């Protein structure tokens, strides 16, 4: 079973998790 793509991973997150993820993964 292949790992989820980034899109699938993000889609599986809750809105709160998504906001945190986006905030902490901004390109430097």
mmCIF file of C-alpha atoms in Angstrom:
data_model
loop_
_atom_site.group_PDB
_atom_site.id
_atom_site.type_symbol
_atom_site.label_atom_id
_atom_site.label_comp_id
_atom_site.label_asym_id
_atom_site.label_seq_id
_atom_site.Cartn_x
_atom_site.Cartn_y
_atom_site.Cartn_z
ATOM 1 C CA UNK A 1 0.000 0.000 0.000
ATOM 2 C CA UNK A 2 1.701 3.203 -1.145
ATOM 3 C CA UNK A 3 1.996 6.129 1.252
ATOM 4 C CA UNK A 4 -0.564 8.889 0.769
ATOM 5 C CA UNK A 5 0.314 11.760 -1.498
ATOM 6 C CA UNK A 6 0.719 15.206 0.031
ATOM 7 C CA UNK A 7 -2.750 16.111 -1.230
ATOM 8 C CA UNK A 8 -4.296 12.996 0.306
ATOM 9 C CA UNK A 9 -2.442 13.619 3.553
ATOM 10 C CA UNK A 10 -3.636 17.207 3.765
ATOM 11 C CA UNK A 11 -7.175 16.161 2.857
ATOM 12 C CA UNK A 12 -7.167 13.741 5.800
ATOM 13 C CA UNK A 13 -6.307 16.453 8.307
ATOM 14 C CA UNK A 14 -8.826 18.429 10.285
ATOM 15 C CA UNK A 15 -9.015 22.165 9.495
ATOM 16 C CA UNK A 16 -7.117 22.929 12.707
ATOM 17 C CA UNK A 17 -4.362 20.455 11.863
ATOM 18 C CA UNK A 18 -4.207 21.794 8.326
ATOM 19 C CA UNK A 19 -3.754 25.370 9.548
ATOM 20 C CA UNK A 20 -0.977 24.289 11.916
ATOM 21 C CA UNK A 21 0.675 22.213 9.185
ATOM 22 C CA UNK A 22 0.573 25.056 6.676
ATOM 23 C CA UNK A 23 1.846 27.538 9.239
ATOM 24 C CA UNK A 24 4.785 25.332 10.221
ATOM 25 C CA UNK A 25 5.757 24.292 6.688
ATOM 26 C CA UNK A 26 6.040 27.672 4.987
ATOM 27 C CA UNK A 27 9.009 27.702 2.586
ATOM 28 C CA UNK A 28 11.928 29.399 4.248
#
